[in-house]
XYZ file of C-alpha atoms in Angstrom:
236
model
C -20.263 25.514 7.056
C -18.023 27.088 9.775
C -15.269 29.201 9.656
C -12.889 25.997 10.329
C -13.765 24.887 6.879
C -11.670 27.927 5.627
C -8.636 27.979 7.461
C -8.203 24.188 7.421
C -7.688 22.619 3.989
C -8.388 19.357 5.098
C -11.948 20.314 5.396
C -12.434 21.101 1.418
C -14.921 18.663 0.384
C -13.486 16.085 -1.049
C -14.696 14.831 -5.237
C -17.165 12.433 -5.404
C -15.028 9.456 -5.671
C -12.095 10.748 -3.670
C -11.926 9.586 0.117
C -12.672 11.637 2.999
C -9.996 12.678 5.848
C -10.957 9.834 8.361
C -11.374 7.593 5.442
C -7.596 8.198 4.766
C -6.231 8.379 8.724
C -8.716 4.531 9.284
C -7.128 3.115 6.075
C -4.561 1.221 7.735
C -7.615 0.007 10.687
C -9.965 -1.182 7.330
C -7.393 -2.833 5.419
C -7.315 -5.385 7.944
C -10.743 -5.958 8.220
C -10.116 -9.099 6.471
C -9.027 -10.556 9.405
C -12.485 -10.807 11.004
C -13.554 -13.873 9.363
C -10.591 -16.063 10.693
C -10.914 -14.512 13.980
C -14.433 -15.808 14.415
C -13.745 -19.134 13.414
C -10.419 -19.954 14.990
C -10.648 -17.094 17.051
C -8.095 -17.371 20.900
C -8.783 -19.413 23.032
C -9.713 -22.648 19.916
C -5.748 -22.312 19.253
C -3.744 -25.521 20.018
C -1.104 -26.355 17.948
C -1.761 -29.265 16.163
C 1.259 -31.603 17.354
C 1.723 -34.204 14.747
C 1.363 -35.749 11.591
C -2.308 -37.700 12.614
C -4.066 -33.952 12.137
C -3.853 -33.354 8.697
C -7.093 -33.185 7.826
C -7.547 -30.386 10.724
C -4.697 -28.407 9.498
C -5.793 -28.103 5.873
C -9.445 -27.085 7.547
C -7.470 -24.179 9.155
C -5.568 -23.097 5.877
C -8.706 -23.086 3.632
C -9.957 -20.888 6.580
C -7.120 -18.286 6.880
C -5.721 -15.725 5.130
C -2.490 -16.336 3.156
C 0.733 -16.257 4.511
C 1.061 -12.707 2.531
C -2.152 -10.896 3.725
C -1.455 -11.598 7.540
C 2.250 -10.156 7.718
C 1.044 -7.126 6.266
C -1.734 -6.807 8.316
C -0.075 -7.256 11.302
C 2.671 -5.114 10.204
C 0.105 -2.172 10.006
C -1.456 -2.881 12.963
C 1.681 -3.016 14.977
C 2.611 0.175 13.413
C -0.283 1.542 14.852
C -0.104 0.630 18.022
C 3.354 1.483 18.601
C 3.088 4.667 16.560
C 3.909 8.346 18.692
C 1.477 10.772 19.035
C 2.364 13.826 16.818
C 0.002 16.386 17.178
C 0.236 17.950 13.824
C -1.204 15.361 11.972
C -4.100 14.775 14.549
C -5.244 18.443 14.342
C -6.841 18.085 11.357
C -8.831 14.801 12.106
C -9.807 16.352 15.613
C -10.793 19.791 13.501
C -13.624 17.507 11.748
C -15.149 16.526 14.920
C -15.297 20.418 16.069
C -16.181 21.295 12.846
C -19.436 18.738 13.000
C -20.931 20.725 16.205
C -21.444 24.519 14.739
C -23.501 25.313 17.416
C -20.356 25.008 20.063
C -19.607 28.331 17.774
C -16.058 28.185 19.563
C -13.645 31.332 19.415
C -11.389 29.650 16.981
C -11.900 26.061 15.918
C -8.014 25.320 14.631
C -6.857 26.752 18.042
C -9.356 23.986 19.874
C -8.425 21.083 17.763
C -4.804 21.706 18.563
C -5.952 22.091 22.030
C -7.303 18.867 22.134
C -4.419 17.349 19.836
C -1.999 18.587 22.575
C -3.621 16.796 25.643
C -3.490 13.431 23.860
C 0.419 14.089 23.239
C 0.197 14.689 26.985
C -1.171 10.927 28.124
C 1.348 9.407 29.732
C 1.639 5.830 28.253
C 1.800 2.465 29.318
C 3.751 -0.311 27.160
C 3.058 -1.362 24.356
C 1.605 1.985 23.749
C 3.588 4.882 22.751
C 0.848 7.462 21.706
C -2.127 7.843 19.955
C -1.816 7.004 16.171
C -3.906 8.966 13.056
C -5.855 5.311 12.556
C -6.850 5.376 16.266
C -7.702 9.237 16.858
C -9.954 9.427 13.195
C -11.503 5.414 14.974
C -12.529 7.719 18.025
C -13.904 10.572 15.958
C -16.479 8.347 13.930
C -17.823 6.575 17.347
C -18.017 10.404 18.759
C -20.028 12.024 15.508
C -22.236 8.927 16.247
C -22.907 8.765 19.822
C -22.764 12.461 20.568
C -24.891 15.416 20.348
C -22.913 17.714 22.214
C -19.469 18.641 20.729
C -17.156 16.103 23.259
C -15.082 18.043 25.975
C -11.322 16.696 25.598
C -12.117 14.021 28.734
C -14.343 12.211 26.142
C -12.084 12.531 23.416
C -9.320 11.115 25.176
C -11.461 7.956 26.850
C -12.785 7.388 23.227
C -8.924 7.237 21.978
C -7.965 4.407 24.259
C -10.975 2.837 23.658
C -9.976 2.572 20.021
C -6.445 1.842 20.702
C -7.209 -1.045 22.973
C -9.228 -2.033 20.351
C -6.804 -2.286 17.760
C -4.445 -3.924 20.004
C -6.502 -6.579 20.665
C -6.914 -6.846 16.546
C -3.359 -6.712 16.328
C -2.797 -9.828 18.951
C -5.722 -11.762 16.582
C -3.567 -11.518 13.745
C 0.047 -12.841 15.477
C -2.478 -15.484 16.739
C -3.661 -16.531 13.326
C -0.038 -16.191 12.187
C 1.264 -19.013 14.560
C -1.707 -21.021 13.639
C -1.174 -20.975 10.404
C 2.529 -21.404 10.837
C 1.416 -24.140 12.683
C -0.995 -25.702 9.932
C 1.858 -25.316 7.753
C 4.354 -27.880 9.927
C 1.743 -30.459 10.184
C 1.196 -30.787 6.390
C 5.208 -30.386 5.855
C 6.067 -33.110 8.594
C 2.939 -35.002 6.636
C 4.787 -34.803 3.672
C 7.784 -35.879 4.994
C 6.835 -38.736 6.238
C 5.092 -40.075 2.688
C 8.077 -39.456 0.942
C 10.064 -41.624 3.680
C 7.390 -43.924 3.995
C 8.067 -43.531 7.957
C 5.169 -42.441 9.355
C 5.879 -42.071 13.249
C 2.476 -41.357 15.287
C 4.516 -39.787 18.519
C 3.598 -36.578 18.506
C 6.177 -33.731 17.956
C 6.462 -30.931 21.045
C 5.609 -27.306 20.127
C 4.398 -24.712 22.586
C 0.941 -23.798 23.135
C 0.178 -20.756 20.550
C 0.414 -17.417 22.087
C -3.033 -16.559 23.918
C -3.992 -20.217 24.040
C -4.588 -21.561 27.541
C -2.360 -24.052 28.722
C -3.509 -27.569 28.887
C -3.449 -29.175 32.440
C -1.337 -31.417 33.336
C -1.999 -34.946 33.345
C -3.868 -36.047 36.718
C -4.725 -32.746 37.213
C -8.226 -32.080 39.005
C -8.537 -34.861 41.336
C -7.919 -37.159 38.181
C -5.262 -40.173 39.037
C -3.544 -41.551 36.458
C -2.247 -45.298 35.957
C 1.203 -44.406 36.144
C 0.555 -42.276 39.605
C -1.507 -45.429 40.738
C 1.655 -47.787 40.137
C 3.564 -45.653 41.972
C 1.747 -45.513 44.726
């Protein structure tokens, strides 16, 4: 063990049941990982709202295959969090001191000063919206990929391409869940409007308007592609 070990206590080996530093910074990146199921199956892109009462059948398919109502808020709550979390430096050091800390041979002068180092040129990246630094979740994400692909301790370059990797990454997770959100939301209407419409016994088959789901494409208009409809026929 290096010298890093000792001056940082976040390097103390942790009990056998207790979890380790970038267990702790990832937690709120693995709590979601609930999501991925959902997201293969009614993944963007397969996310048109439903429209009326006639697609019952297809909205109770989508419930039994979502998350509750419940699971999704909070995971997109800690998602967003993360991508819209500032970088503070302080709590990144110790999370960057692991990955120094992994390459003894680098043998570098002092290993707390060189994690700060590093810690201080991600504060530095000028950011783009909706990004406004790098989160703990993202910076421990970029660590594990780097103790796995790496046998060379990474110059800060790497270390800051393997951050926005991650927090791309995570943005992209966090637009999944606000898309499974609205189609459950979605699912939700049809089977309330369903409902509705039993009780009254007035079941209207016009289907309601709702906006395409966020990431969806939007459907072409009628006639589009070279297609002519009836009613553009009768008026010609």
């Amino acid at each position: 063990m290096t010298a890093l070990a000792v001056q940082s206590p976040a390097l103390v080996a942790p009990a056998a049941d207790a979890v380790t530093p970038l267990g702790r910074a990832m937690a709120p990146l693995t709590a979601t990982s609930h999501l991925r199921p959902a997201i293969a199956r009614l993944g963007r892109g397969r996310g048109w709202p439903l429209g009326d009462v006639r697609d019952v059948m297809e909205a109770e398919t989508r419930l039994h295959a979502l998350p509750n109502a419940d699971a999704l808020d909070s995971a997109e709550t800690a998602l967003r969090e993360v991508v819209q979390a500032p970088t503070e430096p302080r709590t990144l050091v110790p999370i960057i001191a692991l990955l120094v800390d992994a390459f003894p041979h680098a043998r570098p002068g002092n290993p707390v000063q060189l994690a700060a180092l590093y810690a201080d040129i991600l504060a530095d990246d000028e950011m783009e919206h909706p990004f406004a630094g790098f989160a703990p979740a993202v910076v421990a994400a970029a660590v594990r990929d780097l103790l796995k692909t790496s046998k060379f301790l990474p110059v800060p370059a790497e270390v800051h391409a393997a951050c926005v990797r991650q927090r791309w990454a995570v943005y992209e997770r966090w637009r999944e869940a606000r898309h499974l959100q609205a189609l459950r939301a979605d699912a939700e209407r049809v089977l309330r409007l369903a409902r509705d419409a039993a009780a009254s016994d007035d079941w209207d088959d016009t289907p309601a308007p709702h906006p395409p789901i966020e990431g969806a494409a939007p459907r072409p208009p009628a006639g589009a592609g070279g297609a002519v409809t009836s009613a553009e026929r009768g008026a010609r």
